Coordinates of C-alpha atoms in Angstrom, one line a residue:
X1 CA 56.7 129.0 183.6
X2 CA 58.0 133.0 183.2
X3 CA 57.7 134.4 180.2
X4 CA 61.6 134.3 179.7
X5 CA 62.0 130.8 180.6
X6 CA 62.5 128.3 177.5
X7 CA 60.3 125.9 176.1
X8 CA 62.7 124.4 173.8
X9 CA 65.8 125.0 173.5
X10 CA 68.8 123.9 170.9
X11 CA 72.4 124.9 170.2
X12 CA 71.9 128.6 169.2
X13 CA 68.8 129.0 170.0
X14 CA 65.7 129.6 173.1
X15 CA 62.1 128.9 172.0
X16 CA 60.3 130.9 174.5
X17 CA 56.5 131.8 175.3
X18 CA 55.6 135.4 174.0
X19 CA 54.0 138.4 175.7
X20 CA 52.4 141.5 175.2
X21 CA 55.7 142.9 176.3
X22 CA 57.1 141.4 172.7
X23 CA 54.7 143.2 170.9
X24 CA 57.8 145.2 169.2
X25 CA 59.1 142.1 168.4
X26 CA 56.2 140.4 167.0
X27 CA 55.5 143.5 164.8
X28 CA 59.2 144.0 163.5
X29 CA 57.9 140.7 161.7
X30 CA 54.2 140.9 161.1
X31 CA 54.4 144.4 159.4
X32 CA 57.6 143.7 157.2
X33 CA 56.7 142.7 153.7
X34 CA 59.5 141.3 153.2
X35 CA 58.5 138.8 155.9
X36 CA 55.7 138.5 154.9
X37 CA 55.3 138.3 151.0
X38 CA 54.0 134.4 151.5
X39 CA 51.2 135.6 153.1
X40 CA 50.7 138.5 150.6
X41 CA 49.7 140.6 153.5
X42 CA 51.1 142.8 156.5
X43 CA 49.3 143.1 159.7
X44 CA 48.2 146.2 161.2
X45 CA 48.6 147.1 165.4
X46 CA 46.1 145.5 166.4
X47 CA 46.3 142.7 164.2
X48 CA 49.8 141.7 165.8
X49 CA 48.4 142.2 169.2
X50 CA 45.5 139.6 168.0
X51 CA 48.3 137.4 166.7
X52 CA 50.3 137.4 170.3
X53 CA 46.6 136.7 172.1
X54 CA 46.3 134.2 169.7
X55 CA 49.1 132.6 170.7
X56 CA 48.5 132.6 174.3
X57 CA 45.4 131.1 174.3
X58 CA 47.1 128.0 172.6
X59 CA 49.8 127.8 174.9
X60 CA 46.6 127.2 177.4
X61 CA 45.1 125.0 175.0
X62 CA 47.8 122.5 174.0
X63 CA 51.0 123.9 175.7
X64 CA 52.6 125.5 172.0
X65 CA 52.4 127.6 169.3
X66 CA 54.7 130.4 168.1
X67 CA 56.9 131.1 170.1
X68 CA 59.8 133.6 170.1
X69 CA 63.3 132.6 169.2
X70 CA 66.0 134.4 170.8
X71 CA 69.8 134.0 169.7
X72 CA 71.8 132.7 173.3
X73 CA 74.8 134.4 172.4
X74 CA 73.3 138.1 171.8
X75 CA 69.8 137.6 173.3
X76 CA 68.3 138.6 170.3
X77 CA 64.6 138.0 169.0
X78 CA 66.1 136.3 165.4
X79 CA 62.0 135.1 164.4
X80 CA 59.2 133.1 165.3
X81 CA 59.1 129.2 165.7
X82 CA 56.7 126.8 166.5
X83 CA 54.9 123.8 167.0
X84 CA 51.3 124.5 165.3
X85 CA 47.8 122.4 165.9
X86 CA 46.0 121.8 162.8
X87 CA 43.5 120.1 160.8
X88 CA 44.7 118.5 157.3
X89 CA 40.6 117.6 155.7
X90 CA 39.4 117.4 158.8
X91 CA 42.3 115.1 160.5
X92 CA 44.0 116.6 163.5
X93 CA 47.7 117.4 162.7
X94 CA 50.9 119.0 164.4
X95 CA 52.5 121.3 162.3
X96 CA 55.7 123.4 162.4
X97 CA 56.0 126.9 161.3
X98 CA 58.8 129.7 160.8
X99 CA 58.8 133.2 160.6
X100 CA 62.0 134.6 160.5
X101 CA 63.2 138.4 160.4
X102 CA 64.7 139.2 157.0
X103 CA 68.4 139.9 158.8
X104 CA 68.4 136.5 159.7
X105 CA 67.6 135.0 156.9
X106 CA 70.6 132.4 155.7
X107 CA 71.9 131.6 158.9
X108 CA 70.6 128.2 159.2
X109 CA 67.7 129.3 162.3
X110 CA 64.8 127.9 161.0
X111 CA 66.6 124.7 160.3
X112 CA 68.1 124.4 163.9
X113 CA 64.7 125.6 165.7
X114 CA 62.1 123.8 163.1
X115 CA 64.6 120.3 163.6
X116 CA 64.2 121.6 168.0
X117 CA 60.2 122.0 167.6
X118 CA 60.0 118.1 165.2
X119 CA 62.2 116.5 168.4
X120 CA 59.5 117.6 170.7
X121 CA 56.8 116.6 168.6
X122 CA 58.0 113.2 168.8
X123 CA 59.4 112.6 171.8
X124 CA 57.2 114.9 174.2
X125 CA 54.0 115.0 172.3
X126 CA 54.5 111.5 170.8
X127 CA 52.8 112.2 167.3
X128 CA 53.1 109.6 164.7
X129 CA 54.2 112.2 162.3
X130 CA 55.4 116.6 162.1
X131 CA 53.6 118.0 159.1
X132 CA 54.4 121.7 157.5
X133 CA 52.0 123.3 154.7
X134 CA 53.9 125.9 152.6
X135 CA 53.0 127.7 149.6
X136 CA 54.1 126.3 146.3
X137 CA 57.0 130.0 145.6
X138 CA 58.1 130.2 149.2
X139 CA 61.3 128.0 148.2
X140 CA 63.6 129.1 151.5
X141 CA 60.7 127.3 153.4
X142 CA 60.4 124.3 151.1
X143 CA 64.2 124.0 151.4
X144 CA 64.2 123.8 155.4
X145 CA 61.2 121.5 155.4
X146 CA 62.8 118.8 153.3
X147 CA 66.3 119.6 154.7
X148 CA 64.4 118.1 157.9
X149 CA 63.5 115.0 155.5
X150 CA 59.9 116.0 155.1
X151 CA 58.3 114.8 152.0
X152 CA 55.5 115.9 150.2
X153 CA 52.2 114.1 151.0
X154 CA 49.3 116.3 149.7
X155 CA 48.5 119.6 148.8
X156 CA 45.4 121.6 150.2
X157 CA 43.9 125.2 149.0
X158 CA 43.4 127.6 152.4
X159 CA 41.1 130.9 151.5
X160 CA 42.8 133.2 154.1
X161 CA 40.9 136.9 153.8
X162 CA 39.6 135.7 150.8
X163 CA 42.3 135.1 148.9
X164 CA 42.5 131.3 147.9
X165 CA 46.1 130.1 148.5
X166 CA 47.6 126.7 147.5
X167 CA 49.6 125.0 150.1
X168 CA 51.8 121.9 149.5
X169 CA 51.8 119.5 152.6
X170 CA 54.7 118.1 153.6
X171 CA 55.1 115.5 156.3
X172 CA 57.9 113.2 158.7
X173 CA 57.2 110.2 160.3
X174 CA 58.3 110.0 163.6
X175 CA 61.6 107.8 163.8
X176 CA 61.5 106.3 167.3
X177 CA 61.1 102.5 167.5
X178 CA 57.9 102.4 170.7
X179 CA 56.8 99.2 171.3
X180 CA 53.5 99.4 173.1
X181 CA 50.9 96.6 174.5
X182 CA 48.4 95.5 172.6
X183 CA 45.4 98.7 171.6
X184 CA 41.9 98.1 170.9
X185 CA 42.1 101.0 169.0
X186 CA 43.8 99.2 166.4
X187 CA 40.9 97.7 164.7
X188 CA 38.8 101.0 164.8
X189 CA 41.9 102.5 162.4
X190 CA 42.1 99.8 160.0
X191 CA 38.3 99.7 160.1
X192 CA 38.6 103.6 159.0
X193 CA 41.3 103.1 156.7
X194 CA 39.9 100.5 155.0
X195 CA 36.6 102.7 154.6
X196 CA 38.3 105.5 153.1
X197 CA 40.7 103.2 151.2
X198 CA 37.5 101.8 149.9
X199 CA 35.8 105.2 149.1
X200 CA 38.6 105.9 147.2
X201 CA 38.6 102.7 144.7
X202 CA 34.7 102.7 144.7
X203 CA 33.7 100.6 141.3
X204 CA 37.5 98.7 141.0
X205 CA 37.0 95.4 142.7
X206 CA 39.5 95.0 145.7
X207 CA 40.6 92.9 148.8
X208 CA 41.9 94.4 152.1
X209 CA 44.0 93.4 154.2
X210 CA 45.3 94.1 158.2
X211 CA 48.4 92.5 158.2
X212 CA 51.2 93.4 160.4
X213 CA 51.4 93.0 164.4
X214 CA 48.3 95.4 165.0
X215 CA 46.4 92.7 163.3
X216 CA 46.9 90.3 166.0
X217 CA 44.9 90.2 168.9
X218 CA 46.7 90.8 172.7
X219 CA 50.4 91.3 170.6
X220 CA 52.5 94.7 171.4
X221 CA 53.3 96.5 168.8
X222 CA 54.2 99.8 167.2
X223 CA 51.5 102.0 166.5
X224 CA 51.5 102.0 163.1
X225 CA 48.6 100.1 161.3
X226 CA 49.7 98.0 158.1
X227 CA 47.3 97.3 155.0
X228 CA 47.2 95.7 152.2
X229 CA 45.2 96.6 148.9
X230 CA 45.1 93.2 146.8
X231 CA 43.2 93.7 143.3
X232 CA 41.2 91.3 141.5
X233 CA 43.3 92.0 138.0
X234 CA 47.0 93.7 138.7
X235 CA 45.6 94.9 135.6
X236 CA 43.5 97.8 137.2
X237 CA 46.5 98.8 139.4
X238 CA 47.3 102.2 137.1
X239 CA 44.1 103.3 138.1
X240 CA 44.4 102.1 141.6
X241 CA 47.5 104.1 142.1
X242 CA 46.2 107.3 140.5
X243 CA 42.7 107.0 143.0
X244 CA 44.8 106.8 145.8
X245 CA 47.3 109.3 144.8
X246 CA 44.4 111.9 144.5
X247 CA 43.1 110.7 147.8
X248 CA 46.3 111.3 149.8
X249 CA 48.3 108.1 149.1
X250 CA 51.0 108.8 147.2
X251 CA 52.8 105.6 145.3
X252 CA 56.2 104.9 145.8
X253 CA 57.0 102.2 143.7
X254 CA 57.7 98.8 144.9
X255 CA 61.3 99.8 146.8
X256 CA 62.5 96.7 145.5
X257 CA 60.3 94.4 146.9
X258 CA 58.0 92.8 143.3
X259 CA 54.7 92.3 144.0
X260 CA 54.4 94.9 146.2
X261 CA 53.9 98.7 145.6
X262 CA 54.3 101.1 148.8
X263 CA 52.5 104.3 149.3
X264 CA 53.2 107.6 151.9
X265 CA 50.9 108.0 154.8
X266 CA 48.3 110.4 153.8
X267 CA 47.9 112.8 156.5
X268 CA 44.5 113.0 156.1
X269 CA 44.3 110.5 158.6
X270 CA 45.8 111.4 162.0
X271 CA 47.0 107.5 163.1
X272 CA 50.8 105.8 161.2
X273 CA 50.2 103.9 159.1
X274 CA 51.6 101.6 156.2
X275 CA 49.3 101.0 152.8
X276 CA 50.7 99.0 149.9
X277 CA 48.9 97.6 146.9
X278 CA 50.0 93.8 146.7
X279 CA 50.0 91.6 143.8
X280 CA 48.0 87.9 144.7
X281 CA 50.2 85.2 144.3
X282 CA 53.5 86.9 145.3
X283 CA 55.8 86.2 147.8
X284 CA 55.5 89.7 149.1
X285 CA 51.8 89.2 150.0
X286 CA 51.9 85.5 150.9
X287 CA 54.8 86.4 153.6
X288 CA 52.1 89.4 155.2
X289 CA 49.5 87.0 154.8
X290 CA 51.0 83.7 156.3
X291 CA 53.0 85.5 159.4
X292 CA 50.0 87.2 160.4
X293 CA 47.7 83.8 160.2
X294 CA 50.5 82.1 162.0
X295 CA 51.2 84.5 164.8
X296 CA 46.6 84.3 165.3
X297 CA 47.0 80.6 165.5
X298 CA 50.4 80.1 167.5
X299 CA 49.9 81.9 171.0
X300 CA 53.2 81.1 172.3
X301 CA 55.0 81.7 169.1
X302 CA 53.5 85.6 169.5
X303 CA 55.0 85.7 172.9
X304 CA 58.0 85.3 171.5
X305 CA 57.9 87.8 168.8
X306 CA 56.2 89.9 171.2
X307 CA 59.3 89.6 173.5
X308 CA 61.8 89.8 171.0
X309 CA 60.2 93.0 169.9
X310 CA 60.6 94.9 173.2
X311 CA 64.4 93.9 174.0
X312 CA 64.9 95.1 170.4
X313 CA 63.0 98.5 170.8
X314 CA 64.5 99.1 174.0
X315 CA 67.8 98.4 172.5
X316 CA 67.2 100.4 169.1
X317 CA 64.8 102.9 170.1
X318 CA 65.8 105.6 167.5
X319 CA 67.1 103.3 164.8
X320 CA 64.2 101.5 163.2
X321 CA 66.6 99.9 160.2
X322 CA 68.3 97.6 163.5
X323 CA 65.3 97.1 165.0
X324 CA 63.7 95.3 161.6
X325 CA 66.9 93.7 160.7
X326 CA 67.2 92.0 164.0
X327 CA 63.9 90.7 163.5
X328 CA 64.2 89.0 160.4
X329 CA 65.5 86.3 161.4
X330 CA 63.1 85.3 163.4
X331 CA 60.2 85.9 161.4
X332 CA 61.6 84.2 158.9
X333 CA 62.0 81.2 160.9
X334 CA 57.9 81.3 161.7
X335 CA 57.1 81.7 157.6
X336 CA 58.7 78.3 157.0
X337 CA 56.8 77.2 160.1
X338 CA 53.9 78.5 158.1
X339 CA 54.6 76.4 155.1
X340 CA 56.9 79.2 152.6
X341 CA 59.5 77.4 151.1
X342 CA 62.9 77.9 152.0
X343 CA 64.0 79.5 148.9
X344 CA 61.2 82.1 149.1
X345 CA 61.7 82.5 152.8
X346 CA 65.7 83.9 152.1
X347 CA 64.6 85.9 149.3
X348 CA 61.8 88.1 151.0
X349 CA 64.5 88.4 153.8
X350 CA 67.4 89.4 151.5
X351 CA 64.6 92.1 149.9
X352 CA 63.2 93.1 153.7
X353 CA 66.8 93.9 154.5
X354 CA 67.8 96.1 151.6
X355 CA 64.8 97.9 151.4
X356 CA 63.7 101.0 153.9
X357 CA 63.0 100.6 157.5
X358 CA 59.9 102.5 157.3
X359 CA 58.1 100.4 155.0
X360 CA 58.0 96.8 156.2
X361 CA 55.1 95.9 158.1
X362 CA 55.1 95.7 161.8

């Protein structure tokens, strides 16, 4: 690929590689503190030519980084965006970043290219989820990022020249409904989840759970592991909230399911996944509970779910709230099979279908 040839490209916009022939560029950026007040620091000549090499020798690595965003219409260089490899506590991530210069500012650029870059993260790069870490005062960035329907998910401290700055993460899950045969790996993430699920509520007795399609043995699936946290006394679940909130889980509230309380996906894990604190005794547990033992036990049953899953993925593949609703049915169906009541059954359907796509189990 030439320097000049895009990478991404959207409506306005041409993500390209940089060069040392954009060192100009680059600079007009780096060295502007107005630019660069977020990073209370401007870089020197050879610091922006460190920057660009920088860059390079990720585009080797993993295929992006930075790159240079030039306007169609004029061919002008309007900023820098990118796709970014990270670490989030030690968990791989893929970021997004934007630098733009301060003329073009308010124009709506780092929206258009940051939404361009989170397309390719999911549909190129197949990540479960786009993360962005931005400091607490840079509001035009926190503005784009949840523009893009990012949501906050942690916050880490980075010492950068040894200045300790504050970062809030924010993160997306991707939205494309993937169905994929059955993976092994499955059981080595809930077997890590649960371990640092566990870590976290050390001293509060607690049960947990795989639930959800990746629990079962040979059936396709999305990749996205579900749990769920049952505690001895519902009691203890204030606490149980605030642990996991302080170790990347962050609650929120039931989505108008009772008996169930749904948390983000901490990013300090780099797999999807789904973690909710359950209530024993409620409908919202026993249907995880009972589908999942009946699917184990019922080979031909899972073929069909199985089945039914991939004609509705390939039918939905970007709208997850079809794809679950036109399952409902059916799983419904195989919890009275199970032994639910009736009356149950329609309720946790009538709750599954109001509430939001991306937190039923799979």
């Amino acid at each position: 690929m030439g320097n000049s040839d895009p990478v991404i490209e959207t409506e306005r916009l041409i993500l390209r590689k940089m060069s040392e022939m954009d060192f100009a560029e680059v600079a007009s950026m780096m060295q502007d503190p107005r630019v660069m007040y977020a990073w209370e620091y401007v870089f020197s000549n050879d610091e922006v030519r460190e920057w660009i090499a920088r860059m390079q020798a990720r585009y080797d690595t993993y295929g992006y980084a930075y790159f240079l965003a030039v306007e169609k219409r004029s061919g002008s260089v309007i900023g820098q965006i990118g796709i970014l490899p990270g670490e989030i506590y030690g968990a791989p991530q893929i970021g997004i970043g934007y630098i733009l210069k301060y003329d073009s500012r308010g124009q709506g650029y780092a929206l258009e290219g940051a939404r361009g870059c989170m397309e390719y993260i999911f549909r190129s790069l197949n990540a479960p989820f786009a993360v962005a870490d931005i400091r607490p005062e840079n509001g035009a960035s926190l503005a784009v990022a949840r523009k893009l329907g990012l949501t906050l998910r942690d916050e880490i401290v980075k010492v950068v020249r040894g200045k300790t700055m504050p970062h809030l993460v924010l993160a997306k899950d991707s939205p494309l409904v993937r169905v994929v045969p059955y993976r092994e790996v499955w059981r080595e993430r809930f077997a890590l989840l649960k371990e640092k699920v566990e870590t976290a509520l050390k001293g509060i007795p607690v049960r947990i759970e795989h639930v959800g399609s990746t629990s079962v043995p040979g059936l396709a699936a999305k990749d996205v592991i579900d749990a769920d946290v049952i505690p001895a006394d519902w009691k203890q679940f204030p606490e149980i909230a605030a642990r996991l909130a302080s170790s990347g889980w962050r609650g929120r509230g039931d989505l108008g399911i009772p008996g169930r309380e749904a948390f983000e996906a901490s990013v300090r894990l780099p797999f999807a996944h789904h973690l909710y604190v359950c209530r024993t005794g409620t409908p919202a547990l026993e249907n995880h509970l009972l589908l999942r033992n009946y699917l184990h036990t019922h080979p031909a049953e899972a073929a069909r779910y199985e089945a039914l899953k991939q004609k509705l993925a390939a039918r939905f593949p970007e709208d997850v709230s079809r794809y679950c609703e036109e399952k409902s049915s059916l799983i419904a169906e195989m919890l009275v099979s199970s032994g639910m009541d009736g009356k149950s059954v329609e309720e946790i359907k009538k709750q599954n279908l109001s509430s939001p796509a991306g937190i039923r189990t799979e």
